Amino acid sequence: MRRNVVILILIVCFGAFVRLVQLGSNPPSLTWDEAAWGYNAYSLGFDLKDEFGMFLPSTYLESFGDFKPPVYAYLDIIPVKILGLTEFAVRFPSAFFGILTILLSYYLIKELFGKEKEGYALLTALFLAISPWHIMLSRAAFEANVATFFLLLGLSLFLAGIRKYAYLLPVSAISFVAAMYTFNSPRIVIPILVVILSLVFAKRLLVLKKMTAVAILIGLILYIPLLLFLRTPQAKLRFEEVNIFTDIGVIQRTNLQISNDNNGQLSKIIHNRRFAYGVEYLRHFFDNVTPSFLFVKGDGNPKFSTQDLGSLYLWQYPFIIIGVILLFRRREHKWWLVPVLLIASIVPAAFARETPHALRVESGILAFQALTAIGVVWVYGMLKRLKLVFLFGFSAALVFGFAYFFHSYTAHYPREFSGEWQYGYKEAVTYVNSVKNQYSTVYFTESLGRPYIYYLFYSRISPQEFRKNSQVFRESLGFVHVERFDGIHFEKEITKLSQKGALYIATPTEVVEGAKVLREFKLLNGMTSLVAYTL
């Protein structure tokens, strides 16, 4: 037991190191969502209001026309208070809860497979600690990463509660609800889990009826505000933007197929749009478990993958296959929760047009690590005289795989993908602040995203000053545009402007003919991101 505790501590410490080292500088810049988390945390810590003045928002934060679950901003208040508006402070909650998830995975696996399965538990924690998928999501302000912790914590507490410690059931309910206030996907994943857990453990929950009733009551009280919000147009806006059922292309395709079949009745049945959407959903569902996504290239979005390595290591592939076979053959203890967790995590992600998506299916990440651990333990146990050979070869594959990923991530990734992280805004804002008094007006392009939030963040603007003096336009669908603040205009079409004596911050393609270029802001690969010019 003492040895296992030491091993677990070493695993968690190593996981902490790879999640915290250079956290403020890699990824190389803040995305506009990260800057918004930081500034809203700063604003909440300043006067308990978000950037637009809502007092203690409980169900959402209004941001760029999106209505984000608010928990991450609250978790970031203390880091921002202590460390200021810095990249490290903004990302710290994600890294911190990512580290805690490694520790939690050890205890959850023991709840699933029994206390005697130390091998399963330690290896799962180790594989999660070195997981490219989990490391990358822990090193940026991704609220999904925090939600994954709360979801797995809720599951762990529930299992411990029905096993022995009934007083943990209400705490489990609080943790489940916290996940739903942190990220959108758990709003579907957790109800699925709760229904399945309630059905499977119904008899035990009835025995523990007092704590069960308390858990239900607390869960409902905390969930009702969110439920009421989910019925509003604002809550539905994001889903309507990204879900496959608003893709008119599916209907156009089925109509064309029916027309090609001369509008026959059989064709109308075969090419029914509801059936087509069902097929589309299944296709998107299985996109999230393709070998390319899992073992070769990872997510197509460079924010979630280095693009030269899968979400999992290639060496995990055979062990996962073995793990799946053994899982269903042995059916040890609460084994069924592994596939349930994996499938439930993909259910909401498959509704989206963009698949696979490492962020939306992160709650299933533990299942892959657990299956790998089961496979590794079995292979090691089957070998007799070759145990040392296996340990040497397996350790070499593990070390080489991690070394390759970490070198790629630290040495090459920032230079290759700084543009994906809106690199250049910090330098541009610093420049604007140093020279803006020399110009009548400053125009800042919105071509690269939302420059106003970077100006607020890096200038450390008082939230009260921003609310009082900013010019904000809200579209009917809920999109928010900050058009002007502190003498700076944030423009969608900066090329149409030709004011003499003004300072322009634009992309290289937006620099007009005859402009006097004052400064170029370059990406880490040497390409120009933004240009300061005047006319």
XYZ file of C-alpha atoms in Angstrom:
535
model
C 0.000 0.000 0.000
C 2.816 2.403 0.875
C 4.522 1.666 -2.437
C 1.296 2.281 -4.365
C 0.760 5.606 -2.627
C 4.296 6.679 -3.553
C 3.733 5.629 -7.171
C 0.441 7.526 -7.303
C 2.057 10.659 -5.877
C 4.838 10.452 -8.471
C 2.284 10.040 -11.280
C 0.253 13.038 -10.098
C 3.400 15.158 -9.665
C 4.559 14.297 -13.168
C 1.100 15.057 -14.541
C 1.187 18.393 -12.704
C 4.587 19.252 -14.164
C 3.577 18.682 -17.800
C 0.366 20.682 -17.274
C 1.921 23.664 -15.500
C 5.331 24.114 -17.133
C 5.265 27.130 -19.511
C 1.495 27.356 -18.995
C 1.491 31.095 -19.591
C 3.438 30.895 -22.851
C 2.316 27.642 -24.479
C -0.242 27.735 -26.014
C 1.414 30.879 -27.329
C -1.512 33.252 -26.876
C -5.002 33.465 -25.434
C -7.998 32.733 -27.630
C -10.774 35.294 -27.369
C -12.763 32.835 -25.247
C -9.846 32.545 -22.818
C -9.495 36.324 -22.653
C -13.230 36.549 -21.946
C -12.967 34.032 -19.098
C -10.133 36.028 -17.579
C -11.814 39.402 -17.916
C -15.136 38.122 -16.575
C -13.307 36.617 -13.589
C -11.616 39.992 -13.100
C -14.986 41.740 -13.355
C -16.721 39.348 -10.931
C -13.895 39.782 -8.468
C -14.135 43.553 -8.888
C -17.841 44.148 -8.160
C -19.603 40.757 -8.426
C -20.852 41.598 -11.927
C -19.872 40.167 -15.297
C -18.406 42.332 -18.054
C -21.851 43.581 -19.122
C -23.085 44.256 -15.590
C -25.126 41.177 -14.663
C -24.950 40.655 -10.895
C -23.659 37.204 -9.890
C -24.742 35.438 -13.082
C -25.818 31.898 -12.253
C -26.947 30.299 -15.500
C -24.903 31.994 -18.211
C -22.306 34.572 -19.159
C -23.090 36.662 -22.217
C -20.062 36.556 -24.475
C -19.779 37.229 -28.231
C -23.391 36.153 -28.781
C -22.785 32.917 -26.936
C -24.275 32.196 -23.529
C -21.603 30.263 -21.687
C -22.048 28.233 -18.489
C -20.503 30.487 -15.800
C -18.597 28.190 -13.414
C -15.172 28.594 -15.051
C -15.239 32.364 -14.535
C -16.002 31.917 -10.826
C -13.181 29.395 -10.450
C -10.823 31.876 -12.088
C -11.577 34.756 -9.693
C -8.962 33.779 -7.097
C -6.136 33.051 -9.609
C -6.792 36.399 -11.311
C -6.955 38.173 -7.942
C -3.596 36.695 -6.920
C -1.730 36.639 -10.247
C -3.487 39.436 -12.121
C -4.797 39.361 -15.673
C -2.185 36.978 -17.030
C -2.272 33.970 -19.303
C -1.157 31.693 -16.463
C -3.954 32.879 -14.174
C -6.615 32.381 -16.851
C -5.502 28.821 -17.578
C -4.766 27.749 -14.027
C -8.263 26.370 -13.182
C -8.179 24.058 -16.198
C -4.670 22.837 -15.349
C -5.505 22.456 -11.648
C -8.656 20.410 -12.230
C -6.851 18.424 -14.904
C -4.283 17.437 -12.268
C -7.047 16.537 -9.814
C -8.666 14.380 -12.492
C -5.525 12.215 -12.606
C -5.805 11.592 -8.876
C -9.559 11.078 -9.117
C -9.178 8.516 -11.904
C -7.266 6.237 -9.534
C -10.093 6.165 -6.999
C -12.852 5.913 -9.605
C -11.268 2.844 -11.200
C -11.071 1.181 -7.787
C -14.771 1.935 -7.284
C -15.541 0.385 -10.653
C -13.388 -2.751 -10.430
C -12.713 -3.249 -6.725
C -9.979 -2.218 -4.281
C -7.784 -5.129 -5.289
C -7.363 -3.780 -8.839
C -4.395 -1.560 -8.032
C -2.840 -2.286 -11.415
C -5.883 -1.023 -13.279
C -6.086 2.096 -11.116
C -2.405 3.098 -11.206
C -2.035 2.483 -14.932
C -5.207 4.436 -15.714
C -3.861 7.387 -13.721
C -0.491 7.091 -15.498
C -2.012 6.936 -18.969
C -4.212 9.938 -18.213
C -1.211 11.859 -16.864
C 0.691 11.455 -20.148
C -2.345 11.591 -22.458
C -1.833 14.103 -25.322
C -5.589 14.638 -25.375
C -5.880 15.471 -21.689
C -2.649 17.472 -21.514
C -3.695 19.785 -24.338
C -7.163 20.358 -22.889
C -5.640 20.991 -19.452
C -3.241 23.645 -20.743
C -5.838 26.122 -21.996
C -8.933 27.635 -20.410
C -11.284 24.924 -21.662
C -14.297 24.689 -19.389
C -14.942 21.164 -20.722
C -11.849 20.014 -18.860
C -13.224 21.284 -15.546
C -16.651 19.799 -16.313
C -15.025 16.396 -16.869
C -13.596 16.549 -13.353
C -16.977 17.371 -11.812
C -18.685 14.635 -13.820
C -16.172 11.970 -12.779
C -16.215 13.254 -9.196
C -19.991 12.978 -9.125
C -19.796 9.413 -10.421
C -17.092 8.478 -7.883
C -19.055 9.941 -4.982
C -22.239 8.194 -6.101
C -20.542 4.803 -6.244
C -18.882 5.351 -2.864
C -22.234 6.505 -1.479
C -24.187 3.418 -2.483
C -21.332 1.154 -1.405
C -20.789 2.460 2.123
C -20.831 6.215 2.646
C -24.440 7.286 2.073
C -23.753 10.891 3.111
C -21.800 11.298 -0.153
C -24.949 10.996 -2.297
C -25.976 14.658 -1.842
C -22.386 15.728 -2.556
C -22.522 13.613 -5.709
C -25.674 15.457 -6.787
C -23.949 18.815 -6.234
C -20.962 17.708 -8.319
C -23.177 16.465 -11.172
C -25.066 19.759 -11.256
C -21.789 21.706 -11.110
C -20.671 19.938 -14.295
C -23.865 21.062 -16.036
C -23.189 24.654 -14.989
C -19.647 24.355 -16.395
C -20.058 23.007 -19.946
C -22.898 22.196 -22.326
C -22.216 18.507 -23.089
C -22.771 17.304 -19.482
C -26.295 18.714 -19.711
C -27.056 15.630 -21.787
C -24.410 13.195 -20.522
C -25.318 13.518 -16.838
C -29.093 12.958 -17.169
C -28.286 9.776 -19.127
C -25.897 8.635 -16.382
C -28.279 9.556 -13.573
C -31.186 7.643 -15.141
C -29.048 4.530 -15.705
C -27.506 4.698 -12.218
C -30.948 5.161 -10.639
C -32.374 2.140 -12.456
C -29.428 -0.154 -11.778
C -29.064 0.795 -8.104
C -32.768 1.383 -7.382
C -32.940 -1.177 -4.542
C -29.856 0.207 -2.817
C -31.124 3.780 -3.182
C -34.417 2.776 -1.555
C -32.508 1.317 1.385
C -30.676 4.652 1.680
C -33.938 6.538 1.204
C -33.139 9.486 3.508
C -29.867 10.368 1.804
C -31.407 9.584 -1.590
C -34.237 12.039 -0.892
C -31.783 14.712 0.275
C -29.666 14.190 -2.863
C -32.723 14.461 -5.127
C -33.956 17.590 -3.346
C -30.592 19.344 -3.470
C -30.052 18.327 -7.086
C -33.469 19.635 -8.157
C -33.100 22.931 -6.279
C -29.748 23.566 -7.940
C -30.884 22.339 -11.360
C -34.203 24.254 -11.654
C -32.611 27.641 -12.577
C -30.630 25.913 -15.318
C -33.732 24.050 -16.525
C -35.647 27.324 -16.808
C -32.741 28.891 -18.710
C -32.533 25.942 -21.133
C -36.069 26.779 -22.270
C -35.065 30.285 -23.373
C -34.090 31.347 -26.935
C -30.625 32.324 -25.670
C -29.926 28.779 -24.503
C -31.096 27.318 -27.803
C -29.069 29.713 -29.927
C -25.773 27.823 -29.807
C -27.427 24.448 -30.391
C -29.309 25.780 -33.405
C -26.032 27.074 -34.821
C -24.110 23.796 -34.671
C -26.574 20.876 -34.701
C -26.970 18.642 -37.750
C -30.772 18.964 -37.796
C -30.563 22.564 -39.008
C -28.351 21.493 -41.922
C -30.554 22.203 -44.941
C -28.156 20.211 -47.117
C -29.590 16.929 -45.789
C -33.103 17.895 -46.913
C -31.836 19.093 -50.291
C -30.038 15.789 -50.802
C -33.074 13.653 -49.930
C -35.338 15.768 -52.151
C -32.907 15.322 -55.048
C -32.806 11.552 -54.486
C -36.614 11.370 -54.456
C -36.765 13.479 -57.604
C -34.247 11.191 -59.329
C -36.544 8.266 -58.488
C -39.493 10.022 -60.163
C -41.126 10.781 -56.810
C -42.042 7.154 -56.210
C -43.651 6.156 -52.905
C -40.873 3.675 -52.080
C -38.290 6.379 -52.714
C -40.099 8.731 -50.326
C -39.812 6.057 -47.642
C -36.181 5.163 -48.328
C -35.048 8.772 -48.669
C -37.215 10.139 -45.880
C -35.445 13.124 -44.335
C -35.963 11.770 -40.799
C -34.187 8.580 -41.774
C -31.468 10.646 -43.442
C -30.940 12.686 -40.288
C -30.755 9.447 -38.300
C -28.049 8.131 -40.599
C -26.259 11.480 -40.350
C -26.370 11.283 -36.552
C -24.885 7.766 -36.557
C -22.146 8.868 -38.936
C -21.236 11.740 -36.633
C -21.413 9.427 -33.628
C -18.871 6.989 -35.041
C -16.640 9.836 -36.274
C -15.591 10.191 -32.623
C -14.166 6.678 -32.421
C -12.371 6.465 -35.767
C -8.733 5.247 -35.728
C -7.664 8.490 -37.399
C -9.082 10.614 -34.600
C -7.992 8.327 -31.787
C -4.559 7.117 -32.934
C -3.265 8.972 -35.994
C -4.064 12.695 -36.340
C -6.388 13.592 -33.495
C -8.878 16.419 -33.758
C -8.621 18.505 -36.929
C -8.623 21.657 -34.813
C -5.016 22.460 -33.807
C -6.249 23.798 -30.467
C -6.977 20.217 -29.458
C -4.210 18.306 -31.238
C -0.644 18.769 -32.454
C -1.861 17.327 -35.803
C 0.949 14.756 -35.976
C -0.313 12.473 -33.204
C -3.666 10.979 -32.306
C -5.767 11.824 -29.270
C -4.350 8.582 -27.873
C -0.956 6.960 -28.472
C -0.728 4.439 -31.274
C 0.675 1.825 -28.877
C -2.621 1.941 -26.942
C -4.561 0.515 -29.882
C -3.944 -3.235 -29.339
C -4.351 -2.925 -25.578
C -7.702 -1.150 -25.984
C -8.926 -3.958 -28.243
C -7.836 -6.532 -25.651
C -9.384 -4.400 -22.910
C -12.771 -4.282 -24.659
C -12.803 -8.067 -25.098
C -11.827 -8.704 -21.477
C -14.267 -6.118 -20.160
C -17.272 -7.880 -21.700
C -15.934 -11.377 -21.042
C -15.059 -10.938 -17.363
C -17.737 -8.391 -16.377
C -15.976 -7.478 -13.164
C -17.931 -5.529 -10.537
C -19.332 -2.326 -12.150
C -17.567 -2.892 -15.482
C -20.602 -1.779 -17.500
C -20.071 1.837 -16.460
C -17.000 2.055 -18.711
C -18.927 1.607 -21.995
C -21.875 3.593 -20.592
C -19.591 6.541 -19.822
C -17.982 6.344 -23.255
C -21.250 6.087 -25.183
C -22.965 8.779 -23.100
C -20.065 11.164 -23.745
C -20.490 10.802 -27.513
C -24.302 11.142 -27.570
C -24.382 14.988 -27.358
C -21.255 15.437 -29.495
C -22.856 13.512 -32.378
C -25.572 16.160 -32.693
C -22.967 18.683 -33.858
C -21.962 19.199 -37.485
C -18.268 19.332 -36.577
C -17.060 15.831 -35.710
C -14.913 14.388 -34.290
C -14.537 16.916 -31.493
C -12.055 16.277 -28.683
C -13.595 18.913 -26.434
C -17.179 17.678 -26.593
C -16.326 14.028 -25.934
C -13.707 14.606 -23.244
C -15.940 13.125 -20.527
C -15.299 9.721 -22.129
C -11.512 10.045 -22.025
C -11.190 7.934 -18.877
C -12.800 4.950 -20.595
C -9.980 4.721 -23.147
C -7.302 4.885 -20.449
C -9.090 2.239 -18.347
C -9.420 -0.123 -21.334
C -5.713 0.330 -22.058
C -4.868 -0.499 -18.443
C -6.997 -3.663 -18.520
C -5.234 -4.814 -21.690
C -1.747 -4.092 -20.349
C -2.382 -5.914 -17.054
C -3.731 -8.969 -18.887
C -0.820 -9.177 -21.347
C 1.679 -8.838 -18.500
C -0.101 -11.535 -16.508
C -0.162 -13.955 -19.447
C 3.570 -13.787 -19.926
C 5.788 -15.968 -17.773
C 9.444 -15.892 -18.714
C 9.038 -12.834 -20.925
C 7.720 -10.440 -18.282
C 10.952 -8.452 -18.177
C 11.114 -8.281 -21.970
C 7.536 -6.989 -22.061
C 8.210 -4.411 -19.364
C 11.255 -3.157 -21.222
C 9.471 -2.942 -24.574
C 6.306 -1.425 -23.114
C 8.260 1.145 -21.107
C 10.269 2.078 -24.198
C 7.082 2.591 -26.238
C 5.518 4.638 -23.454
C 8.572 6.849 -22.942
C 9.204 7.313 -26.660
C 5.551 8.139 -27.355
C 5.370 10.732 -24.611
C 8.790 12.211 -25.490
C 7.750 12.565 -29.132
C 4.495 14.299 -28.181
C 6.033 16.617 -25.596
C 8.907 17.616 -27.870
C 6.473 18.317 -30.688
C 4.232 20.297 -28.362
C 6.965 22.417 -26.773
C 9.401 22.846 -29.691
C 7.273 22.929 -32.832
C 3.630 23.459 -31.918
C 3.876 27.136 -30.829
C 5.641 28.171 -34.036
C 3.378 26.166 -36.327
C 0.047 27.127 -34.801
C 0.456 30.509 -33.097
C -2.014 31.901 -35.627
C -4.686 29.484 -34.410
C -4.350 31.091 -30.979
C -4.811 34.673 -32.226
C -1.172 35.465 -31.570
C -0.300 39.138 -32.054
C -3.169 40.737 -30.179
C -1.147 41.282 -26.996
C 1.646 43.063 -28.831
C -0.843 45.068 -30.896
C -2.795 46.226 -27.829
C 0.436 47.194 -26.061
C 1.438 49.234 -29.116
C -1.964 50.918 -29.357
C -1.803 51.959 -25.707
C 1.633 53.479 -26.235
C 0.657 55.640 -29.240
C -3.131 56.151 -29.220
C -2.857 59.682 -27.820
C -1.082 60.685 -31.023
C -4.122 59.895 -33.185
C -7.650 61.226 -33.400
C -9.148 57.741 -33.664
C -8.024 54.123 -33.595
C -9.690 51.501 -35.809
C -9.141 47.836 -34.939
C -10.140 45.071 -37.341
C -12.402 42.237 -36.219
C -11.127 39.939 -38.968
C -9.132 37.805 -36.527
C -11.842 37.614 -33.892
C -12.920 39.877 -31.055
C -10.252 42.541 -30.449
C -12.251 44.421 -27.815
C -11.816 41.659 -25.229
C -8.044 41.681 -25.746
C -8.017 45.444 -25.279
C -9.951 45.115 -22.011
C -7.779 42.233 -20.821
C -4.297 43.535 -21.623
C -5.154 47.154 -20.721
C -6.690 46.011 -17.433
C -9.674 48.252 -18.009
C -11.988 48.831 -15.065
C -15.244 46.900 -15.652
C -17.242 49.915 -14.451
C -15.487 52.143 -16.954
C -16.156 49.661 -19.759
C -19.859 49.350 -18.944
C -20.270 53.108 -18.660
C -18.420 54.228 -21.776
C -18.666 51.369 -24.279
C -20.998 51.341 -27.263
C -22.565 47.877 -27.507
C -24.903 46.561 -30.202
C -27.027 43.447 -29.687
C -28.525 41.682 -32.681
C -32.004 40.183 -32.498
C -30.543 36.667 -32.347
C -28.429 37.532 -29.344
C -25.042 38.278 -30.913
C -23.161 40.998 -29.084
C -20.861 43.499 -30.785
C -18.749 45.983 -28.846
C -18.452 48.701 -31.451
C -16.523 51.381 -29.602
C -14.663 51.983 -26.360
C -11.999 54.422 -25.154
C -11.686 56.060 -28.559
C -11.154 52.733 -30.300
C -13.546 51.517 -32.995
C -13.792 47.777 -33.580
C -14.637 47.313 -37.250
C -15.852 44.438 -39.405
C -14.941 46.160 -42.698
C -11.915 48.268 -41.979
C -10.964 48.575 -45.680
C -13.930 50.906 -46.253
C -12.489 53.493 -43.881
C -10.222 56.307 -45.074
C -9.948 58.778 -42.226
C -6.779 60.843 -42.233
C -4.882 61.071 -38.967
C -6.315 57.827 -37.629
C -4.420 54.709 -36.596
C -5.467 51.414 -38.170
C -4.760 47.916 -36.862
C -5.575 45.476 -39.650
C -4.571 42.195 -41.228
C -1.983 42.364 -44.050
C -4.692 41.830 -46.699
C -6.673 44.777 -45.328
C -3.908 47.359 -45.653
C -5.147 49.869 -48.244
C -3.116 51.256 -51.109
C -1.013 54.265 -50.160
C -0.990 53.432 -46.455
C 2.037 54.207 -44.327
C 2.943 51.030 -42.427
C 4.112 51.834 -38.916
C 4.525 48.423 -37.361
C 4.053 44.748 -38.173
C 3.032 42.182 -35.578
C 4.322 38.772 -36.535
C 3.386 35.218 -35.671
C 6.038 32.927 -34.211
C 6.621 31.434 -37.674
C 7.560 34.874 -39.024
C 4.342 35.561 -40.930
C 2.623 38.883 -40.313
C -0.543 38.678 -38.260
C -1.508 42.334 -37.851
C -0.284 45.646 -39.256
C -0.430 49.144 -37.784
C -0.759 51.835 -40.450
C -1.990 55.345 -41.038
C -3.116 57.295 -44.095
